[in-house]
mmCIF file of C-alpha atoms in Angstrom:
data_model
loop_
_atom_site.group_PDB
_atom_site.id
_atom_site.type_symbol
_atom_site.label_atom_id
_atom_site.label_comp_id
_atom_site.label_asym_id
_atom_site.label_seq_id
_atom_site.Cartn_x
_atom_site.Cartn_y
_atom_site.Cartn_z
ATOM 1 C CA MET T 173 -11.207 56.428 41.841
ATOM 2 C CA SER T 174 -7.951 57.101 40.088
ATOM 3 C CA LEU T 175 -5.833 55.237 42.595
ATOM 4 C CA SER T 176 -8.040 52.185 42.782
ATOM 5 C CA GLY T 177 -8.454 52.224 39.015
ATOM 6 C CA ALA T 178 -4.724 52.122 38.699
ATOM 7 C CA LEU T 179 -4.578 49.167 41.193
ATOM 8 C CA SER T 180 -7.256 47.418 39.215
ATOM 9 C CA SER T 181 -5.472 47.931 35.829
ATOM 10 C CA ALA T 182 -2.113 46.502 37.374
ATOM 11 C CA ILE T 183 -3.795 43.674 38.735
ATOM 12 C CA SER T 184 -5.481 42.809 35.392
ATOM 13 C CA ALA T 185 -1.967 43.196 33.865
ATOM 14 C CA LEU T 186 -0.676 40.620 36.126
ATOM 15 C CA ASN T 187 -3.402 38.340 35.384
ATOM 16 C CA ALA T 188 -2.895 38.915 31.599
ATOM 17 C CA GLN T 189 0.737 38.391 31.666
ATOM 18 C CA SER T 190 0.496 35.330 33.894
ATOM 19 C CA SER T 191 -1.901 33.816 31.275
ATOM 20 C CA ALA T 192 0.580 34.765 28.578
ATOM 21 C CA LEU T 193 3.412 33.061 30.347
ATOM 22 C CA ALA T 194 1.357 30.033 30.853
ATOM 23 C CA MET T 195 0.863 29.668 27.033
ATOM 24 C CA ILE T 196 4.627 30.318 26.535
ATOM 25 C CA SER T 197 5.306 27.633 29.003
ATOM 26 C CA ASP T 198 3.033 25.158 27.161
ATOM 27 C CA ASN T 199 4.716 26.015 23.810
ATOM 28 C CA ILE T 200 8.176 25.486 25.168
ATOM 29 C CA ALA T 201 7.165 22.216 26.894
ATOM 30 C CA ASN T 202 5.854 20.827 23.529
ATOM 31 C CA SER T 203 8.728 21.994 21.459
ATOM 32 C CA SER T 204 9.572 18.356 20.595
ATOM 33 C CA THR T 205 5.771 17.267 20.424
ATOM 34 C CA VAL T 206 5.017 15.911 16.921
ATOM 35 C CA GLY T 207 2.370 17.881 15.329
ATOM 36 C CA TYR T 208 2.089 20.467 18.081
ATOM 37 C CA LYS T 209 0.602 23.911 17.203
ATOM 38 C CA THR T 210 1.538 26.849 19.480
ATOM 39 C CA THR T 211 -0.913 29.003 21.381
ATOM 40 C CA SER T 212 -0.160 32.732 21.556
ATOM 41 C CA ALA T 213 -1.725 35.452 23.724
ATOM 42 C CA SER T 214 -3.693 38.326 22.242
ATOM 43 C CA PHE T 215 -4.172 41.390 24.605
ATOM 44 C CA GLU T 216 -7.159 43.723 24.438
ATOM 45 C CA SER T 217 -7.702 46.834 26.289
ATOM 46 C CA LEU T 218 -10.692 47.149 28.809
ATOM 47 C CA VAL T 219 -12.451 50.505 28.930
ATOM 48 C CA THR T 220 -14.791 51.269 31.986
ATOM 49 C CA SER T 221 -16.289 54.326 30.783
ATOM 50 C CA SER T 222 -15.439 57.294 28.440
ATOM 51 C CA SER T 223 -12.469 59.590 29.526
ATOM 52 C CA SER T 224 -12.527 63.261 29.227
ATOM 53 C CA ALA T 225 -9.603 65.734 29.239
ATOM 54 C CA SER T 226 -10.370 66.426 32.754
ATOM 55 C CA SER T 227 -10.658 63.088 34.156
ATOM 56 C CA TYR T 228 -9.500 59.578 33.307
ATOM 57 C CA SER T 229 -11.117 56.292 34.184
ATOM 58 C CA SER T 230 -8.631 53.449 33.944
ATOM 59 C CA GLY T 231 -9.778 50.111 32.650
ATOM 60 C CA GLY T 232 -6.966 47.596 32.395
ATOM 61 C CA VAL T 233 -6.266 44.697 30.003
ATOM 62 C CA SER T 234 -7.553 41.315 29.213
ATOM 63 C CA THR T 235 -6.010 38.315 27.313
ATOM 64 C CA LEU T 236 -7.323 35.782 24.824
ATOM 65 C CA SER T 237 -5.543 32.681 23.560
ATOM 66 C CA LYS T 238 -5.095 32.237 19.919
ATOM 67 C CA SER T 239 -4.625 28.664 18.592
ATOM 68 C CA ASN T 240 -2.331 28.656 15.678
ATOM 69 C CA ILE T 241 -3.523 25.454 14.397
ATOM 70 C CA THR T 242 -3.252 26.111 10.667
ATOM 71 C CA THR T 243 0.503 26.877 10.956
ATOM 72 C CA GLN T 244 2.611 24.505 9.005
ATOM 73 C CA GLY T 245 5.374 22.525 10.846
ATOM 74 C CA LEU T 246 8.485 21.301 9.305
ATOM 75 C CA LEU T 247 8.434 17.791 7.892
ATOM 76 C CA THR T 248 11.240 15.345 8.961
ATOM 77 C CA ALA T 249 11.948 11.983 7.584
ATOM 78 C CA THR T 250 11.630 8.893 9.880
ATOM 79 C CA SER T 251 12.538 5.239 9.624
ATOM 80 C CA THR T 252 9.005 4.075 10.708
ATOM 81 C CA SER T 253 6.895 3.151 7.478
ATOM 82 C CA THR T 254 3.686 4.004 9.005
ATOM 83 C CA ASN T 255 4.514 7.453 10.166
ATOM 84 C CA ILE T 256 2.697 10.121 8.124
ATOM 85 C CA ALA T 257 2.597 13.946 7.743
ATOM 86 C CA ILE T 258 0.487 16.535 5.861
ATOM 87 C CA GLN T 259 2.153 19.221 3.898
ATOM 88 C CA GLY T 260 -0.609 21.911 3.736
ATOM 89 C CA ASN T 261 -4.216 22.030 4.772
ATOM 90 C CA GLY T 262 -5.956 19.314 6.667
ATOM 91 C CA PHE T 263 -6.109 16.714 9.411
ATOM 92 C CA PHE T 264 -5.969 12.972 9.843
ATOM 93 C CA PRO T 265 -9.428 11.568 11.029
ATOM 94 C CA VAL T 266 -9.243 9.211 14.000
ATOM 95 C CA THR T 267 -11.651 7.501 16.431
ATOM 96 C CA THR T 268 -11.339 7.040 20.165
ATOM 97 C CA SER T 269 -12.833 3.587 20.054
ATOM 98 C CA LEU T 270 -13.605 0.798 17.485
ATOM 99 C CA THR T 271 -17.311 0.749 18.571
ATOM 100 C CA GLY T 272 -19.081 3.897 19.376
ATOM 101 C CA GLY T 273 -16.116 6.269 19.369
ATOM 102 C CA SER T 274 -16.157 9.762 18.449
ATOM 103 C CA THR T 275 -14.435 11.271 15.459
ATOM 104 C CA LEU T 276 -11.588 13.555 16.112
ATOM 105 C CA TYR T 277 -8.682 15.019 14.195
ATOM 106 C CA THR T 278 -4.943 15.294 14.427
ATOM 107 C CA ARG T 279 -1.823 16.518 12.723
ATOM 108 C CA ASN T 280 0.311 14.013 14.742
ATOM 109 C CA GLY T 281 1.067 11.154 12.484
ATOM 110 C CA ALA T 282 3.210 9.088 14.635
ATOM 111 C CA PHE T 283 0.997 6.005 13.902
ATOM 112 C CA THR T 284 2.267 2.331 14.553
ATOM 113 C CA THR T 285 0.491 -1.012 14.116
ATOM 114 C CA ASP T 286 -0.889 -2.493 17.419
ATOM 115 C CA SER T 287 -1.215 -6.133 18.295
ATOM 116 C CA ASP T 288 -4.545 -6.459 16.533
ATOM 117 C CA GLY T 289 -3.190 -4.838 13.360
ATOM 118 C CA TYR T 290 -4.772 -1.369 13.631
ATOM 119 C CA LEU T 291 -2.917 1.703 13.040
ATOM 120 C CA VAL T 292 -3.048 3.641 16.286
ATOM 121 C CA ASN T 293 -1.447 6.715 17.914
ATOM 122 C CA ASN T 294 -1.893 7.344 21.678
ATOM 123 C CA GLY T 295 -5.039 5.131 21.722
ATOM 124 C CA ALA T 296 -6.709 6.879 18.662
ATOM 125 C CA TYR T 297 -7.300 4.622 15.723
ATOM 126 C CA LEU T 298 -6.525 5.924 12.227
ATOM 127 C CA LEU T 299 -9.627 6.121 9.960
ATOM 128 C CA GLY T 300 -9.414 5.343 6.246
ATOM 129 C CA TRP T 301 -11.162 4.060 3.109
ATOM 130 C CA ARG T 302 -10.960 0.400 1.991
ATOM 131 C CA THR T 303 -9.337 0.066 -1.519
ATOM 132 C CA ASP T 304 -8.857 -2.626 -4.145
ATOM 133 C CA ALA T 305 -5.294 -3.815 -4.810
ATOM 134 C CA SER T 306 -4.844 -0.873 -7.266
ATOM 135 C CA GLY T 307 -5.746 1.841 -4.574
ATOM 136 C CA ASN T 308 -9.126 2.542 -5.825
ATOM 137 C CA VAL T 309 -11.628 3.347 -3.003
ATOM 138 C CA ILE T 310 -14.342 0.771 -2.754
ATOM 139 C CA GLY T 311 -17.706 2.398 -2.651
ATOM 140 C CA SER T 312 -17.890 6.226 -1.991
ATOM 141 C CA ALA T 313 -15.039 8.326 -0.572
ATOM 142 C CA SER T 314 -17.379 9.689 2.151
ATOM 143 C CA SER T 315 -17.550 9.989 5.890
ATOM 144 C CA GLY T 316 -20.088 7.341 6.055
ATOM 145 C CA ASN T 317 -17.511 4.632 4.376
ATOM 146 C CA LEU T 318 -14.717 5.505 6.897
ATOM 147 C CA THR T 319 -13.457 2.490 8.939
ATOM 148 C CA ALA T 320 -10.563 1.979 11.339
ATOM 149 C CA ILE T 321 -7.558 0.836 9.287
ATOM 150 C CA ASP T 322 -7.154 -2.833 10.172
ATOM 151 C CA THR T 323 -4.129 -4.379 8.328
ATOM 152 C CA SER T 324 -5.061 -7.888 9.472
ATOM 153 C CA VAL T 325 -7.708 -7.892 6.646
ATOM 154 C CA ALA T 326 -4.729 -8.804 4.356
ATOM 155 C CA GLN T 327 -2.657 -11.213 6.265
ATOM 156 C CA THR T 328 -1.794 -13.425 3.420
ATOM 157 C CA SER T 329 -1.862 -13.222 -0.478
ATOM 158 C CA GLY T 330 -1.515 -15.245 -3.543
ATOM 159 C CA SER T 331 -3.112 -14.664 -6.939
ATOM 160 C CA ALA T 332 -3.905 -17.173 -9.788
ATOM 161 C CA THR T 333 -2.134 -17.055 -12.962
ATOM 162 C CA THR T 334 -4.073 -15.424 -15.820
ATOM 163 C CA THR T 335 -1.420 -15.320 -18.656
ATOM 164 C CA THR T 336 1.521 -17.429 -19.736
ATOM 165 C CA THR T 337 3.781 -15.967 -22.358
ATOM 166 C CA PHE T 338 5.682 -18.246 -24.737
ATOM 167 C CA SER T 339 8.837 -17.406 -26.507
ATOM 168 C CA ALA T 340 10.263 -20.522 -28.364
ATOM 169 C CA ASN T 341 11.268 -21.936 -31.628
ATOM 170 C CA LEU T 342 9.564 -25.222 -32.836
ATOM 171 C CA PRO T 343 11.922 -27.012 -35.239
ATOM 172 C CA ALA T 344 10.940 -26.648 -38.896
ATOM 173 C CA ASP T 345 13.193 -29.546 -39.639
ATOM 174 C CA ALA T 346 11.156 -31.958 -37.465
ATOM 175 C CA ALA T 347 9.188 -34.693 -39.278
ATOM 176 C CA VAL T 348 5.338 -34.660 -39.428
ATOM 177 C CA GLY T 349 4.268 -36.594 -36.345
ATOM 178 C CA ASP T 350 7.175 -35.678 -34.192
ATOM 179 C CA THR T 351 6.374 -34.622 -30.605
ATOM 180 C CA PHE T 352 8.385 -32.468 -28.194
ATOM 181 C CA THR T 353 7.632 -31.459 -24.554
ATOM 182 C CA THR T 354 8.159 -28.438 -22.538
ATOM 183 C CA SER T 355 6.578 -27.381 -19.276
ATOM 184 C CA MET T 356 5.007 -24.187 -17.871
ATOM 185 C CA SER T 357 4.110 -23.246 -14.373
ATOM 186 C CA ALA T 358 0.900 -21.970 -13.046
ATOM 187 C CA TYR T 359 -0.556 -20.519 -9.723
ATOM 188 C CA ASP T 360 -4.037 -21.298 -8.629
ATOM 189 C CA SER T 361 -6.268 -18.876 -6.674
ATOM 190 C CA LEU T 362 -4.833 -20.159 -3.392
ATOM 191 C CA GLY T 363 -1.104 -19.481 -4.456
ATOM 192 C CA THR T 364 -0.231 -23.161 -5.110
ATOM 193 C CA SER T 365 2.358 -23.510 -7.709
ATOM 194 C CA SER T 366 1.829 -26.235 -10.429
ATOM 195 C CA SER T 367 3.816 -27.660 -13.219
ATOM 196 C CA ILE T 368 2.037 -28.506 -16.519
ATOM 197 C CA GLN T 369 3.730 -30.414 -19.385
ATOM 198 C CA VAL T 370 3.083 -28.936 -22.884
ATOM 199 C CA THR T 371 3.285 -31.436 -25.783
ATOM 200 C CA TRP T 372 4.108 -30.001 -29.141
ATOM 201 C CA SER T 373 2.995 -32.174 -32.001
ATOM 202 C CA LYS T 374 3.879 -31.424 -35.696
ATOM 203 C CA THR T 375 0.675 -32.333 -37.628
ATOM 204 C CA ALA T 376 1.571 -30.917 -41.025
ATOM 205 C CA ASP T 377 4.036 -28.723 -42.800
ATOM 206 C CA ASN T 378 4.053 -25.328 -40.860
ATOM 207 C CA THR T 379 1.255 -26.735 -38.630
ATOM 208 C CA TRP T 380 1.548 -27.702 -34.850
ATOM 209 C CA SER T 381 -0.792 -28.616 -32.157
ATOM 210 C CA ALA T 382 -0.206 -28.062 -28.379
ATOM 211 C CA SER T 383 -1.787 -30.311 -25.737
ATOM 212 C CA PHE T 384 -1.479 -30.187 -21.983
ATOM 213 C CA GLY T 385 -0.778 -32.809 -19.246
ATOM 214 C CA GLN T 386 -2.411 -33.022 -15.854
ATOM 215 C CA PRO T 387 -0.998 -30.294 -13.528
ATOM 216 C CA THR T 388 1.163 -31.581 -10.590
ATOM 217 C CA LEU T 389 2.766 -29.696 -7.636
ATOM 218 C CA SER T 390 5.880 -27.896 -8.680
ATOM 219 C CA SER T 391 7.506 -29.298 -5.574
ATOM 220 C CA ASP T 392 6.198 -33.001 -6.000
ATOM 221 C CA SER T 393 5.457 -34.308 -9.463
ATOM 222 C CA THR T 394 3.766 -37.188 -8.032
ATOM 223 C CA VAL T 395 0.909 -35.075 -6.537
ATOM 224 C CA THR T 396 -1.784 -33.908 -8.993
ATOM 225 C CA THR T 397 -3.556 -30.468 -8.417
ATOM 226 C CA ALA T 398 -6.154 -30.408 -11.131
ATOM 227 C CA ALA T 399 -7.947 -32.435 -13.706
ATOM 228 C CA THR T 400 -6.236 -33.199 -17.115
ATOM 229 C CA PRO T 401 -7.110 -30.076 -19.331
ATOM 230 C CA THR T 402 -9.052 -30.765 -22.507
ATOM 231 C CA SER T 403 -7.890 -27.721 -24.011
ATOM 232 C CA THR T 404 -5.669 -28.064 -27.265
ATOM 233 C CA VAL T 405 -4.347 -25.251 -29.476
ATOM 234 C CA ALA T 406 -3.681 -25.433 -33.198
ATOM 235 C CA VAL T 407 -0.662 -23.382 -34.463
ATOM 236 C CA THR T 408 0.363 -22.321 -37.934
ATOM 237 C CA PHE T 409 3.314 -20.706 -39.285
ATOM 238 C CA ASN T 410 4.006 -18.592 -42.278
ATOM 239 C CA THR T 411 6.622 -19.780 -44.804
ATOM 240 C CA ASP T 412 8.974 -17.183 -43.366
ATOM 241 C CA GLY T 413 8.835 -18.954 -39.978
ATOM 242 C CA THR T 414 6.695 -16.085 -38.299
ATOM 243 C CA LEU T 415 3.458 -16.937 -36.585
ATOM 244 C CA ALA T 416 0.451 -17.128 -38.815
ATOM 245 C CA SER T 417 -2.382 -18.032 -36.619
ATOM 246 C CA THR T 418 -3.701 -19.772 -33.452
ATOM 247 C CA THR T 419 -6.994 -21.828 -32.919
ATOM 248 C CA PRO T 420 -8.677 -20.739 -30.752
ATOM 249 C CA ASP T 421 -7.785 -17.067 -30.804
ATOM 250 C CA PRO T 422 -6.689 -15.973 -28.256
ATOM 251 C CA PRO T 423 -5.572 -19.530 -27.170
ATOM 252 C CA VAL T 424 -6.555 -20.388 -23.600
ATOM 253 C CA LEU T 425 -5.910 -23.243 -21.166
ATOM 254 C CA ALA T 426 -8.893 -24.141 -18.887
ATOM 255 C CA LEU T 427 -7.916 -25.575 -15.393
ATOM 256 C CA THR T 428 -10.646 -27.380 -13.576
ATOM 257 C CA GLY T 429 -11.367 -29.903 -10.839
ATOM 258 C CA SER T 430 -8.584 -28.443 -8.283
ATOM 259 C CA THR T 431 -7.462 -30.777 -5.593
ATOM 260 C CA THR T 432 -6.342 -28.006 -3.388
ATOM 261 C CA GLY T 433 -9.640 -26.173 -3.110
ATOM 262 C CA ALA T 434 -8.745 -23.461 -5.502
ATOM 263 C CA ALA T 435 -11.256 -22.049 -7.975
ATOM 264 C CA ASP T 436 -11.369 -23.042 -11.587
ATOM 265 C CA ASN T 437 -9.028 -21.026 -13.704
ATOM 266 C CA THR T 438 -8.586 -19.918 -17.375
ATOM 267 C CA ILE T 439 -5.070 -18.998 -18.533
ATOM 268 C CA THR T 440 -4.628 -16.876 -21.624
ATOM 269 C CA LEU T 441 -1.727 -18.062 -23.751
ATOM 270 C CA ASN T 442 0.324 -15.376 -25.277
ATOM 271 C CA LEU T 443 1.963 -17.105 -28.095
ATOM 272 C CA GLY T 444 3.303 -13.976 -29.934
ATOM 273 C CA THR T 445 2.076 -11.578 -32.396
ATOM 274 C CA VAL T 446 0.789 -12.784 -35.825
ATOM 275 C CA GLY T 447 3.414 -12.153 -38.418
ATOM 276 C CA GLY T 448 5.982 -11.512 -35.793
ATOM 277 C CA THR T 449 8.828 -13.194 -34.153
ATOM 278 C CA ASP T 450 8.151 -12.130 -30.595
ATOM 279 C CA GLY T 451 6.602 -15.452 -29.478
ATOM 280 C CA LEU T 452 6.489 -18.850 -31.275
ATOM 281 C CA THR T 453 8.593 -19.194 -34.409
ATOM 282 C CA GLN T 454 9.366 -22.107 -36.697
ATOM 283 C CA TYR T 455 12.880 -22.245 -38.108
ATOM 284 C CA ALA T 456 15.106 -25.118 -38.682
ATOM 285 C CA SER T 457 16.928 -26.300 -35.623
ATOM 286 C CA GLY T 458 20.216 -27.325 -37.556
ATOM 287 C CA LEU T 459 20.470 -30.485 -35.252
ATOM 288 C CA SER T 460 20.628 -33.978 -36.150
ATOM 289 C CA THR T 461 17.941 -34.491 -33.684
ATOM 290 C CA PRO T 462 15.575 -31.472 -33.836
ATOM 291 C CA ALA T 463 14.551 -29.922 -30.541
ATOM 292 C CA VAL T 464 12.468 -26.996 -29.343
ATOM 293 C CA ASN T 465 14.594 -24.086 -28.332
ATOM 294 C CA ILE T 466 13.002 -22.353 -25.489
ATOM 295 C CA THR T 467 13.696 -18.580 -24.955
ATOM 296 C CA ARG T 468 11.145 -17.886 -22.293
ATOM 297 C CA ILE T 469 8.044 -19.283 -20.799
ATOM 298 C CA GLU T 470 6.721 -17.085 -18.152
ATOM 299 C CA SER T 471 3.474 -16.980 -16.153
ATOM 300 C CA ASN T 472 2.022 -14.254 -13.986
ATOM 301 C CA GLY T 473 0.426 -14.927 -10.558
ATOM 302 C CA LEU T 474 1.952 -15.291 -7.151
ATOM 303 C CA ALA T 475 2.704 -18.023 -4.687
ATOM 304 C CA PHE T 476 1.271 -17.968 -1.081
ATOM 305 C CA GLY T 477 2.770 -15.163 0.949
ATOM 306 C CA LYS T 478 2.458 -13.818 4.522
ATOM 307 C CA LEU T 479 2.128 -10.278 5.398
ATOM 308 C CA SER T 480 5.788 -8.894 5.979
ATOM 309 C CA ASN T 481 5.325 -5.133 6.189
ATOM 310 C CA ILE T 482 2.808 -2.290 6.314
ATOM 311 C CA SER T 483 3.776 1.066 4.833
ATOM 312 C CA VAL T 484 2.004 4.329 3.999
ATOM 313 C CA GLY T 485 3.098 5.729 0.600
ATOM 314 C CA ASP T 486 2.789 9.214 -0.652
ATOM 315 C CA ASN T 487 -0.833 10.305 -1.187
ATOM 316 C CA GLY T 488 -1.944 8.332 1.675
ATOM 317 C CA VAL T 489 -2.150 4.797 0.201
ATOM 318 C CA VAL T 490 -1.613 2.180 2.874
ATOM 319 C CA ASN T 491 0.359 -0.766 1.207
ATOM 320 C CA ALA T 492 0.723 -4.376 2.299
ATOM 321 C CA THR T 493 3.958 -6.264 1.225
ATOM 322 C CA TYR T 494 4.140 -9.906 1.513
ATOM 323 C CA SER T 495 6.754 -12.566 1.698
ATOM 324 C CA ASN T 496 6.227 -13.549 -2.014
ATOM 325 C CA GLY T 497 7.337 -10.051 -3.026
ATOM 326 C CA GLN T 498 3.648 -8.672 -3.805
ATOM 327 C CA THR T 499 2.737 -5.213 -2.673
ATOM 328 C CA ILE T 500 -0.962 -4.224 -2.727
ATOM 329 C CA ALA T 501 -2.956 -1.261 -1.550
ATOM 330 C CA ILE T 502 -5.529 -1.996 1.142
ATOM 331 C CA TYR T 503 -6.679 1.565 2.420
ATOM 332 C CA LYS T 504 -6.534 5.155 1.438
ATOM 333 C CA ILE T 505 -6.136 7.743 4.300
ATOM 334 C CA PRO T 506 -8.280 10.898 3.638
ATOM 335 C CA VAL T 507 -7.605 14.496 4.624
ATOM 336 C CA ALA T 508 -10.191 16.242 6.640
ATOM 337 C CA THR T 509 -10.444 20.004 5.942
ATOM 338 C CA PHE T 510 -12.451 22.795 7.717
ATOM 339 C CA ALA T 511 -13.795 26.288 6.854
ATOM 340 C CA ALA T 512 -12.138 27.476 9.994
ATOM 341 C CA ALA T 513 -9.560 25.157 11.424
ATOM 342 C CA ASP T 514 -8.222 27.578 13.853
ATOM 343 C CA GLN T 515 -11.643 27.388 15.641
ATOM 344 C CA LEU T 516 -11.265 23.709 16.391
ATOM 345 C CA GLU T 517 -11.166 22.753 20.020
ATOM 346 C CA ALA T 518 -7.730 21.369 21.234
ATOM 347 C CA GLN T 519 -7.903 18.212 23.420
ATOM 348 C CA SER T 520 -4.825 16.220 24.902
ATOM 349 C CA ASN T 521 -2.562 13.954 22.755
ATOM 350 C CA GLY T 522 -2.633 16.447 19.808
ATOM 351 C CA LEU T 523 -6.279 15.876 19.039
ATOM 352 C CA TYR T 524 -8.984 18.316 17.995
ATOM 353 C CA SER T 525 -12.748 18.204 17.993
ATOM 354 C CA THR T 526 -15.118 20.288 15.852
ATOM 355 C CA THR T 527 -16.847 23.367 17.251
ATOM 356 C CA ALA T 528 -19.807 25.369 15.608
ATOM 357 C CA GLU T 529 -17.199 27.874 14.666
ATOM 358 C CA SER T 530 -14.902 25.427 12.978
ATOM 359 C CA GLY T 531 -17.606 23.807 10.858
ATOM 360 C CA THR T 532 -17.854 20.289 9.953
ATOM 361 C CA ALA T 533 -15.149 18.253 8.395
ATOM 362 C CA ALA T 534 -14.930 17.791 4.553
ATOM 363 C CA LEU T 535 -13.130 14.622 3.571
ATOM 364 C CA GLN T 536 -10.753 14.961 0.458
ATOM 365 C CA GLU T 537 -8.129 12.573 -0.971
ATOM 366 C CA SER T 538 -4.710 13.619 -0.519
ATOM 367 C CA GLY T 539 -3.668 16.730 -2.595
ATOM 368 C CA THR T 540 -7.180 17.454 -4.100
ATOM 369 C CA ASN T 541 -9.751 20.134 -3.748
ATOM 370 C CA GLY T 542 -7.383 22.301 -1.504
ATOM 371 C CA ALA T 543 -6.454 19.485 0.843
ATOM 372 C CA GLY T 544 -2.836 19.039 1.816
ATOM 373 C CA THR T 545 -0.504 16.137 0.635
ATOM 374 C CA ILE T 546 0.139 13.208 2.673
ATOM 375 C CA TYR T 547 3.791 11.973 2.774
ATOM 376 C CA GLY T 548 4.789 8.563 4.228
ATOM 377 C CA SER T 549 7.757 7.981 6.613
ATOM 378 C CA GLU T 550 7.628 11.598 7.653
ATOM 379 C CA LEU T 551 6.387 13.487 10.701
ATOM 380 C CA GLU T 552 5.265 17.148 11.212
ATOM 381 C CA SER T 553 7.465 18.860 13.803
ATOM 382 C CA SER T 554 6.244 21.141 16.458
ATOM 383 C CA THR T 555 5.727 24.686 15.216
ATOM 384 C CA THR T 556 7.340 26.093 18.559
ATOM 385 C CA ASP T 557 10.362 28.502 17.850
ATOM 386 C CA THR T 558 12.234 28.474 21.116
ATOM 387 C CA ASN T 559 13.962 31.686 20.236
ATOM 388 C CA GLU T 560 10.631 33.449 19.659
ATOM 389 C CA GLN T 561 9.114 31.896 22.882
ATOM 390 C CA PHE T 562 12.208 33.088 25.003
ATOM 391 C CA SER T 563 11.720 36.625 23.566
ATOM 392 C CA SER T 564 7.960 36.553 24.493
ATOM 393 C CA MET T 565 8.820 35.178 27.862
ATOM 394 C CA ILE T 566 11.297 38.111 28.603
ATOM 395 C CA SER T 567 8.617 40.602 27.447
ATOM 396 C CA ALA T 568 5.911 39.014 29.767
ATOM 397 C CA GLN T 569 8.428 39.006 32.521
ATOM 398 C CA GLN T 570 9.150 42.723 32.138
ATOM 399 C CA ALA T 571 5.423 43.573 31.805
ATOM 400 C CA TYR T 572 4.592 41.555 34.958
ATOM 401 C CA SER T 573 7.525 43.363 36.778
ATOM 402 C CA ALA T 574 6.228 46.731 35.753
ATOM 403 C CA ALA T 575 2.604 46.023 36.754
ATOM 404 C CA SER T 576 3.822 44.934 40.140
ATOM 405 C CA GLN T 577 5.782 48.257 40.439
ATOM 406 C CA VAL T 578 2.451 49.980 39.846
ATOM 407 C CA ILE T 579 0.947 48.255 42.619
ATOM 408 C CA THR T 580 3.899 49.150 44.849
ATOM 409 C CA ALA T 581 3.539 52.738 43.858
ATOM 410 C CA VAL T 582 -0.292 52.752 44.466
ATOM 411 C CA ASN T 583 0.317 51.160 47.914
ATOM 412 C CA LYS T 584 2.742 53.926 48.850
ATOM 413 C CA MET T 585 0.300 56.544 47.547
ATOM 414 C CA PHE T 586 -2.418 55.050 49.612
ATOM 415 C CA ASP T 587 -0.142 55.039 52.645
ATOM 416 C CA THR T 588 0.602 58.748 51.924
ATOM 417 C CA LEU T 589 -3.038 59.560 51.963
ATOM 418 C CA ILE T 590 -3.874 57.688 54.985
ATOM 419 C CA SER T 591 -0.996 59.399 56.849
ATOM 420 C CA SER T 592 -2.187 62.663 55.892
ATOM 421 C CA MET T 593 -5.566 61.895 57.604
ATOM 422 C CA ARG T 594 -4.009 61.169 60.920
#
């Protein structure tokens, strides 16, 4: 039994070292694979029966593969705005199909936008939560609210004007009944820019009124865009030229009857701080023909813009940037964590599926509750250390060679035994 046991042990060593070499080969082959996690061999002795001082029963060795899934790879910067990486614990959730696909997990963040606007990587669609323009998740931040990130949901942008700020001086040396005109701009809900004439009329000492003309296209004053506003604003000043009051307070401009198909809109007019000089003032112009001196008339809102770029910012917020300069959040990418991530089942293309041992995924926002932090325009490098792998390869080669020598020795001893019987 000793010779056959030695032969069996040597064969098990050859099998074990072959398996170890296969793992090393995979690790080296994937030394440049984004998000790759190495697999290492774990050797365990086999015991066939108890050995005594007078006899020994050899067993051999077996090898198990150990997936080093939780090992952190180095993050490297890229020029692709949709590339992402996780520093710390967790995975990106993806789906294999837009309808009926299974949810898998990956550390490979080399996502790009496909022809339909989805963020994909090797055929896997990145999942995320829909957000409002400020980056707040719409609904619950749960697995049931996950959806494939579709950047085509925000192909265009445009926002209506909600506030117009005035900074100007109305001439105190104007006569009661004098009128002056300025203009303001405003965007409707479809991003159309209109010009509105503002008529300032001095109704009494230190008292003025503002009325508004019919809005017209900023690009063509002959085309009207809404009905003539009925809004008027009464403005009074203190004897030191500072703003005293406005009626109504706050003053508003109501725009209705759009000819562009836009929604009705109400614009708050910021005429300054009561008692201050940061908005409207009334000082003498010092001119033979008094005039309104405009410092600034500025409206918020944005013109129509087309989607020009998609990027993922830090903390996993997917941002859409438009030709009008606007950038808004459209999705937030969660981080999936597991109780035993090393027990996930590896699949091709850097994907992992859950197992009974790994537990189910817990979805967290980036950097919260123990989840890693998502970084945009970065990728996680392979965890393969080629120097370490070459060292392990040499060790496996030497052990394999030694085991083969055992087989050679056993073969010669069997020959000796058989020869002695002839």
